[in-house]
């Protein structure tokens, strides 16, 4: 279920640099997403890859679910260089993992504000770091995917905007 091998940062950075070079040719950015159940599970590892790759179009996808479940504090997120933020994802979940960690991430996410995550605290942290981009709402849910698309969109929007309304 969980990868235990240590990430070979120089090797991954070399591969990431190659992807960034190819992406730069067509004007796109590339993001590494930290996942607590893989060998890129810490900010230290992920930022090491980005830093060693050395391309401005390479950075991170910061998802609240992966930060909370991976034990990464929002204080750590707030200290990231603004240039490292290529995308930010917000969602929510129950306090405890449901099933395995993979099942939790693939089937049990909730709309922002419906779970135990501190969504406003997360937003404050990424904004403190200098992120000024668009937020993605990534609610992967076995239950919610059965809902009509318009209802999903409305609940995603309403739940997310309610979190922004709670900011300091």
PDB file of C-alpha atoms in Angstrom:
ATOM      1  CA  UNK A   1       0.000   0.000   0.000  1.00  0.00           C
ATOM      2  CA  UNK A   2       2.760   2.485   0.907  1.00  0.00           C
ATOM      3  CA  UNK A   3       6.012   2.791  -0.971  1.00  0.00           C
ATOM      4  CA  UNK A   4       8.935   2.423   1.363  1.00  0.00           C
ATOM      5  CA  UNK A   5      11.811   3.071  -1.019  1.00  0.00           C
ATOM      6  CA  UNK A   6      13.655   6.341  -0.680  1.00  0.00           C
ATOM      7  CA  UNK A   7      13.405   8.738  -3.600  1.00  0.00           C
ATOM      8  CA  UNK A   8      16.588   9.080  -5.655  1.00  0.00           C
ATOM      9  CA  UNK A   9      16.319  12.876  -5.883  1.00  0.00           C
ATOM     10  CA  UNK A  10      19.162  13.441  -8.405  1.00  0.00           C
ATOM     11  CA  UNK A  11      17.740  10.779 -10.739  1.00  0.00           C
ATOM     12  CA  UNK A  12      14.192  12.132 -10.457  1.00  0.00           C
ATOM     13  CA  UNK A  13      15.467  15.708 -10.904  1.00  0.00           C
ATOM     14  CA  UNK A  14      17.230  14.720 -14.119  1.00  0.00           C
ATOM     15  CA  UNK A  15      14.048  13.113 -15.468  1.00  0.00           C
ATOM     16  CA  UNK A  16      11.929  16.069 -14.309  1.00  0.00           C
ATOM     17  CA  UNK A  17      14.333  18.494 -16.003  1.00  0.00           C
ATOM     18  CA  UNK A  18      13.907  16.591 -19.260  1.00  0.00           C
ATOM     19  CA  UNK A  19      10.115  16.799 -19.002  1.00  0.00           C
ATOM     20  CA  UNK A  20      10.347  20.510 -18.163  1.00  0.00           C
ATOM     21  CA  UNK A  21      12.554  21.136 -21.209  1.00  0.00           C
ATOM     22  CA  UNK A  22      10.069  19.412 -23.504  1.00  0.00           C
ATOM     23  CA  UNK A  23       7.147  21.259 -21.907  1.00  0.00           C
ATOM     24  CA  UNK A  24       8.905  24.626 -22.198  1.00  0.00           C
ATOM     25  CA  UNK A  25       9.076  24.186 -25.970  1.00  0.00           C
ATOM     26  CA  UNK A  26       5.288  24.413 -26.099  1.00  0.00           C
ATOM     27  CA  UNK A  27       4.890  26.919 -23.266  1.00  0.00           C
ATOM     28  CA  UNK A  28       3.460  24.777 -20.501  1.00  0.00           C
ATOM     29  CA  UNK A  29       4.279  24.268 -16.839  1.00  0.00           C
ATOM     30  CA  UNK A  30       4.882  20.922 -15.142  1.00  0.00           C
ATOM     31  CA  UNK A  31       4.002  20.035 -11.561  1.00  0.00           C
ATOM     32  CA  UNK A  32       5.022  17.256  -9.208  1.00  0.00           C
ATOM     33  CA  UNK A  33       2.270  16.253  -6.806  1.00  0.00           C
ATOM     34  CA  UNK A  34       3.331  15.071  -3.369  1.00  0.00           C
ATOM     35  CA  UNK A  35       1.511  11.868  -2.399  1.00  0.00           C
ATOM     36  CA  UNK A  36       1.993  10.452   1.100  1.00  0.00           C
ATOM     37  CA  UNK A  37       1.804   6.885  -0.193  1.00  0.00           C
ATOM     38  CA  UNK A  38       4.659   7.263  -2.692  1.00  0.00           C
ATOM     39  CA  UNK A  39       8.362   7.975  -2.501  1.00  0.00           C
ATOM     40  CA  UNK A  40       7.702  11.674  -3.221  1.00  0.00           C
ATOM     41  CA  UNK A  41       5.895  12.205   0.074  1.00  0.00           C
ATOM     42  CA  UNK A  42       7.654  15.173   1.676  1.00  0.00           C
ATOM     43  CA  UNK A  43       8.130  18.808   0.766  1.00  0.00           C
ATOM     44  CA  UNK A  44      11.866  18.296   1.186  1.00  0.00           C
ATOM     45  CA  UNK A  45      11.950  15.571  -1.475  1.00  0.00           C
ATOM     46  CA  UNK A  46       9.640  17.398  -3.884  1.00  0.00           C
ATOM     47  CA  UNK A  47      11.400  20.762  -3.566  1.00  0.00           C
ATOM     48  CA  UNK A  48      14.752  19.010  -3.941  1.00  0.00           C
ATOM     49  CA  UNK A  49      13.630  17.579  -7.275  1.00  0.00           C
ATOM     50  CA  UNK A  50      12.294  20.938  -8.482  1.00  0.00           C
ATOM     51  CA  UNK A  51      15.382  22.822  -7.303  1.00  0.00           C
ATOM     52  CA  UNK A  52      17.858  20.385  -8.830  1.00  0.00           C
ATOM     53  CA  UNK A  53      15.892  20.254 -12.099  1.00  0.00           C
ATOM     54  CA  UNK A  54      16.376  24.015 -12.346  1.00  0.00           C
ATOM     55  CA  UNK A  55      13.565  25.001 -14.718  1.00  0.00           C
ATOM     56  CA  UNK A  56      11.203  27.916 -14.094  1.00  0.00           C
ATOM     57  CA  UNK A  57       8.298  26.009 -15.634  1.00  0.00           C
ATOM     58  CA  UNK A  58       8.718  23.154 -13.137  1.00  0.00           C
ATOM     59  CA  UNK A  59       7.146  23.202  -9.703  1.00  0.00           C
ATOM     60  CA  UNK A  60       4.613  21.608  -7.403  1.00  0.00           C
ATOM     61  CA  UNK A  61       0.942  20.756  -7.236  1.00  0.00           C
ATOM     62  CA  UNK A  62      -0.067  21.405  -3.631  1.00  0.00           C
ATOM     63  CA  UNK A  63      -3.221  19.491  -2.649  1.00  0.00           C
ATOM     64  CA  UNK A  64      -4.688  19.903   0.836  1.00  0.00           C
ATOM     65  CA  UNK A  65      -5.579  16.191   0.983  1.00  0.00           C
ATOM     66  CA  UNK A  66      -1.966  15.126   0.450  1.00  0.00           C
ATOM     67  CA  UNK A  67      -0.652  17.728   2.888  1.00  0.00           C
ATOM     68  CA  UNK A  68      -3.019  16.695   5.689  1.00  0.00           C
ATOM     69  CA  UNK A  69      -2.779  12.942   5.140  1.00  0.00           C
ATOM     70  CA  UNK A  70       1.002  13.235   4.728  1.00  0.00           C
ATOM     71  CA  UNK A  71       1.441  15.155   7.978  1.00  0.00           C
ATOM     72  CA  UNK A  72       2.807  18.247   6.207  1.00  0.00           C
ATOM     73  CA  UNK A  73       1.967  21.356   8.189  1.00  0.00           C
ATOM     74  CA  UNK A  74       0.466  24.425   6.606  1.00  0.00           C
ATOM     75  CA  UNK A  75       3.330  26.390   8.200  1.00  0.00           C
ATOM     76  CA  UNK A  76       5.722  24.403   5.971  1.00  0.00           C
ATOM     77  CA  UNK A  77       3.540  25.114   2.937  1.00  0.00           C
ATOM     78  CA  UNK A  78       3.573  28.856   3.741  1.00  0.00           C
ATOM     79  CA  UNK A  79       7.398  28.861   3.550  1.00  0.00           C
ATOM     80  CA  UNK A  80       7.567  27.533  -0.016  1.00  0.00           C
ATOM     81  CA  UNK A  81       8.841  29.907  -2.701  1.00  0.00           C
ATOM     82  CA  UNK A  82       5.890  31.345  -4.654  1.00  0.00           C
ATOM     83  CA  UNK A  83       7.505  30.227  -7.915  1.00  0.00           C
ATOM     84  CA  UNK A  84       7.167  26.575  -6.862  1.00  0.00           C
ATOM     85  CA  UNK A  85       3.350  26.720  -6.915  1.00  0.00           C
ATOM     86  CA  UNK A  86       2.112  25.520 -10.286  1.00  0.00           C
ATOM     87  CA  UNK A  87      -1.302  24.377  -9.066  1.00  0.00           C
ATOM     88  CA  UNK A  88      -3.244  24.211  -5.819  1.00  0.00           C
ATOM     89  CA  UNK A  89      -6.066  21.785  -5.084  1.00  0.00           C
ATOM     90  CA  UNK A  90      -8.642  22.044  -2.345  1.00  0.00           C
ATOM     91  CA  UNK A  91     -11.022  19.411  -1.035  1.00  0.00           C
ATOM     92  CA  UNK A  92     -11.944  17.928   2.313  1.00  0.00           C
ATOM     93  CA  UNK A  93     -12.169  14.582   4.102  1.00  0.00           C
ATOM     94  CA  UNK A  94     -13.057  13.014   7.408  1.00  0.00           C
ATOM     95  CA  UNK A  95     -10.547  13.228  10.259  1.00  0.00           C
ATOM     96  CA  UNK A  96      -9.688   9.530   9.997  1.00  0.00           C
ATOM     97  CA  UNK A  97      -8.668   7.659   6.857  1.00  0.00           C
ATOM     98  CA  UNK A  98     -11.525   5.547   5.464  1.00  0.00           C
ATOM     99  CA  UNK A  99     -10.269   2.126   4.352  1.00  0.00           C
ATOM    100  CA  UNK A 100      -6.741   2.178   2.975  1.00  0.00           C
ATOM    101  CA  UNK A 101      -5.029   5.456   2.174  1.00  0.00           C
ATOM    102  CA  UNK A 102      -5.562   4.724  -1.538  1.00  0.00           C
ATOM    103  CA  UNK A 103      -9.281   4.089  -0.964  1.00  0.00           C
ATOM    104  CA  UNK A 104      -9.530   7.290   1.050  1.00  0.00           C
ATOM    105  CA  UNK A 105      -7.995   9.408  -1.708  1.00  0.00           C
ATOM    106  CA  UNK A 106      -9.859   7.740  -4.584  1.00  0.00           C
ATOM    107  CA  UNK A 107     -13.318   7.239  -3.083  1.00  0.00           C
ATOM    108  CA  UNK A 108     -13.928   9.295   0.067  1.00  0.00           C
ATOM    109  CA  UNK A 109     -13.057  12.936  -0.488  1.00  0.00           C
ATOM    110  CA  UNK A 110     -15.599  15.575   0.466  1.00  0.00           C
ATOM    111  CA  UNK A 111     -16.497  19.039  -0.772  1.00  0.00           C
ATOM    112  CA  UNK A 112     -14.572  21.849   0.943  1.00  0.00           C
ATOM    113  CA  UNK A 113     -16.144  22.563   4.313  1.00  0.00           C
ATOM    114  CA  UNK A 114     -17.856  19.184   4.662  1.00  0.00           C
ATOM    115  CA  UNK A 115     -15.035  17.412   6.484  1.00  0.00           C
ATOM    116  CA  UNK A 116     -12.371  17.881   9.134  1.00  0.00           C
ATOM    117  CA  UNK A 117      -9.675  19.698   7.124  1.00  0.00           C
ATOM    118  CA  UNK A 118      -8.857  23.329   7.891  1.00  0.00           C
ATOM    119  CA  UNK A 119      -9.524  24.625   4.385  1.00  0.00           C
ATOM    120  CA  UNK A 120      -9.257  28.341   5.318  1.00  0.00           C
ATOM    121  CA  UNK A 121      -5.942  27.631   7.077  1.00  0.00           C
ATOM    122  CA  UNK A 122      -4.654  25.912   3.943  1.00  0.00           C
ATOM    123  CA  UNK A 123      -5.734  28.814   1.718  1.00  0.00           C
ATOM    124  CA  UNK A 124      -4.076  31.281   4.101  1.00  0.00           C
ATOM    125  CA  UNK A 125      -0.840  29.260   3.945  1.00  0.00           C
ATOM    126  CA  UNK A 126      -0.622  29.123   0.159  1.00  0.00           C
ATOM    127  CA  UNK A 127      -1.490  32.808  -0.101  1.00  0.00           C
ATOM    128  CA  UNK A 128       1.147  33.639   2.533  1.00  0.00           C
ATOM    129  CA  UNK A 129       3.655  31.816   0.308  1.00  0.00           C
ATOM    130  CA  UNK A 130       2.672  34.117  -2.540  1.00  0.00           C
ATOM    131  CA  UNK A 131       0.334  31.936  -4.591  1.00  0.00           C
ATOM    132  CA  UNK A 132      -2.112  34.072  -6.571  1.00  0.00           C
ATOM    133  CA  UNK A 133      -3.348  31.548  -9.105  1.00  0.00           C
ATOM    134  CA  UNK A 134      -6.502  29.566  -9.698  1.00  0.00           C
ATOM    135  CA  UNK A 135      -7.536  26.884  -7.215  1.00  0.00           C
ATOM    136  CA  UNK A 136      -8.688  23.492  -8.417  1.00  0.00           C
ATOM    137  CA  UNK A 137     -11.387  21.630  -6.517  1.00  0.00           C
ATOM    138  CA  UNK A 138     -10.484  17.936  -6.547  1.00  0.00           C
ATOM    139  CA  UNK A 139     -13.289  15.971  -4.954  1.00  0.00           C
ATOM    140  CA  UNK A 140     -12.768  12.328  -5.855  1.00  0.00           C
ATOM    141  CA  UNK A 141     -15.744  10.549  -4.355  1.00  0.00           C
ATOM    142  CA  UNK A 142     -17.565   7.319  -5.008  1.00  0.00           C
ATOM    143  CA  UNK A 143     -20.732   8.925  -3.635  1.00  0.00           C
ATOM    144  CA  UNK A 144     -20.486  12.318  -5.310  1.00  0.00           C
ATOM    145  CA  UNK A 145     -19.628  11.010  -8.762  1.00  0.00           C
ATOM    146  CA  UNK A 146     -23.181   9.583  -8.889  1.00  0.00           C
ATOM    147  CA  UNK A 147     -24.677  13.080  -8.545  1.00  0.00           C
ATOM    148  CA  UNK A 148     -25.799  15.161 -11.530  1.00  0.00           C
ATOM    149  CA  UNK A 149     -22.943  17.284 -12.899  1.00  0.00           C
ATOM    150  CA  UNK A 150     -24.694  20.598 -12.187  1.00  0.00           C
ATOM    151  CA  UNK A 151     -25.208  19.606  -8.549  1.00  0.00           C
ATOM    152  CA  UNK A 152     -21.553  18.610  -8.255  1.00  0.00           C
ATOM    153  CA  UNK A 153     -20.456  21.933  -9.735  1.00  0.00           C
ATOM    154  CA  UNK A 154     -22.743  23.935  -7.447  1.00  0.00           C
ATOM    155  CA  UNK A 155     -21.650  22.093  -4.312  1.00  0.00           C
ATOM    156  CA  UNK A 156     -17.980  22.434  -5.297  1.00  0.00           C
ATOM    157  CA  UNK A 157     -18.353  26.147  -5.959  1.00  0.00           C
ATOM    158  CA  UNK A 158     -20.492  26.923  -2.912  1.00  0.00           C
ATOM    159  CA  UNK A 159     -18.313  24.888  -0.550  1.00  0.00           C
ATOM    160  CA  UNK A 160     -15.111  26.426  -1.869  1.00  0.00           C
ATOM    161  CA  UNK A 161     -16.380  30.006  -1.796  1.00  0.00           C
ATOM    162  CA  UNK A 162     -17.566  29.485   1.792  1.00  0.00           C
ATOM    163  CA  UNK A 163     -13.953  28.630   2.715  1.00  0.00           C
ATOM    164  CA  UNK A 164     -12.666  31.841   1.131  1.00  0.00           C
ATOM    165  CA  UNK A 165     -15.309  33.792   3.060  1.00  0.00           C
ATOM    166  CA  UNK A 166     -13.747  32.473   6.307  1.00  0.00           C
ATOM    167  CA  UNK A 167     -10.225  33.785   5.594  1.00  0.00           C
ATOM    168  CA  UNK A 168      -8.402  35.933   8.139  1.00  0.00           C
TER     169      UNK A 168
END
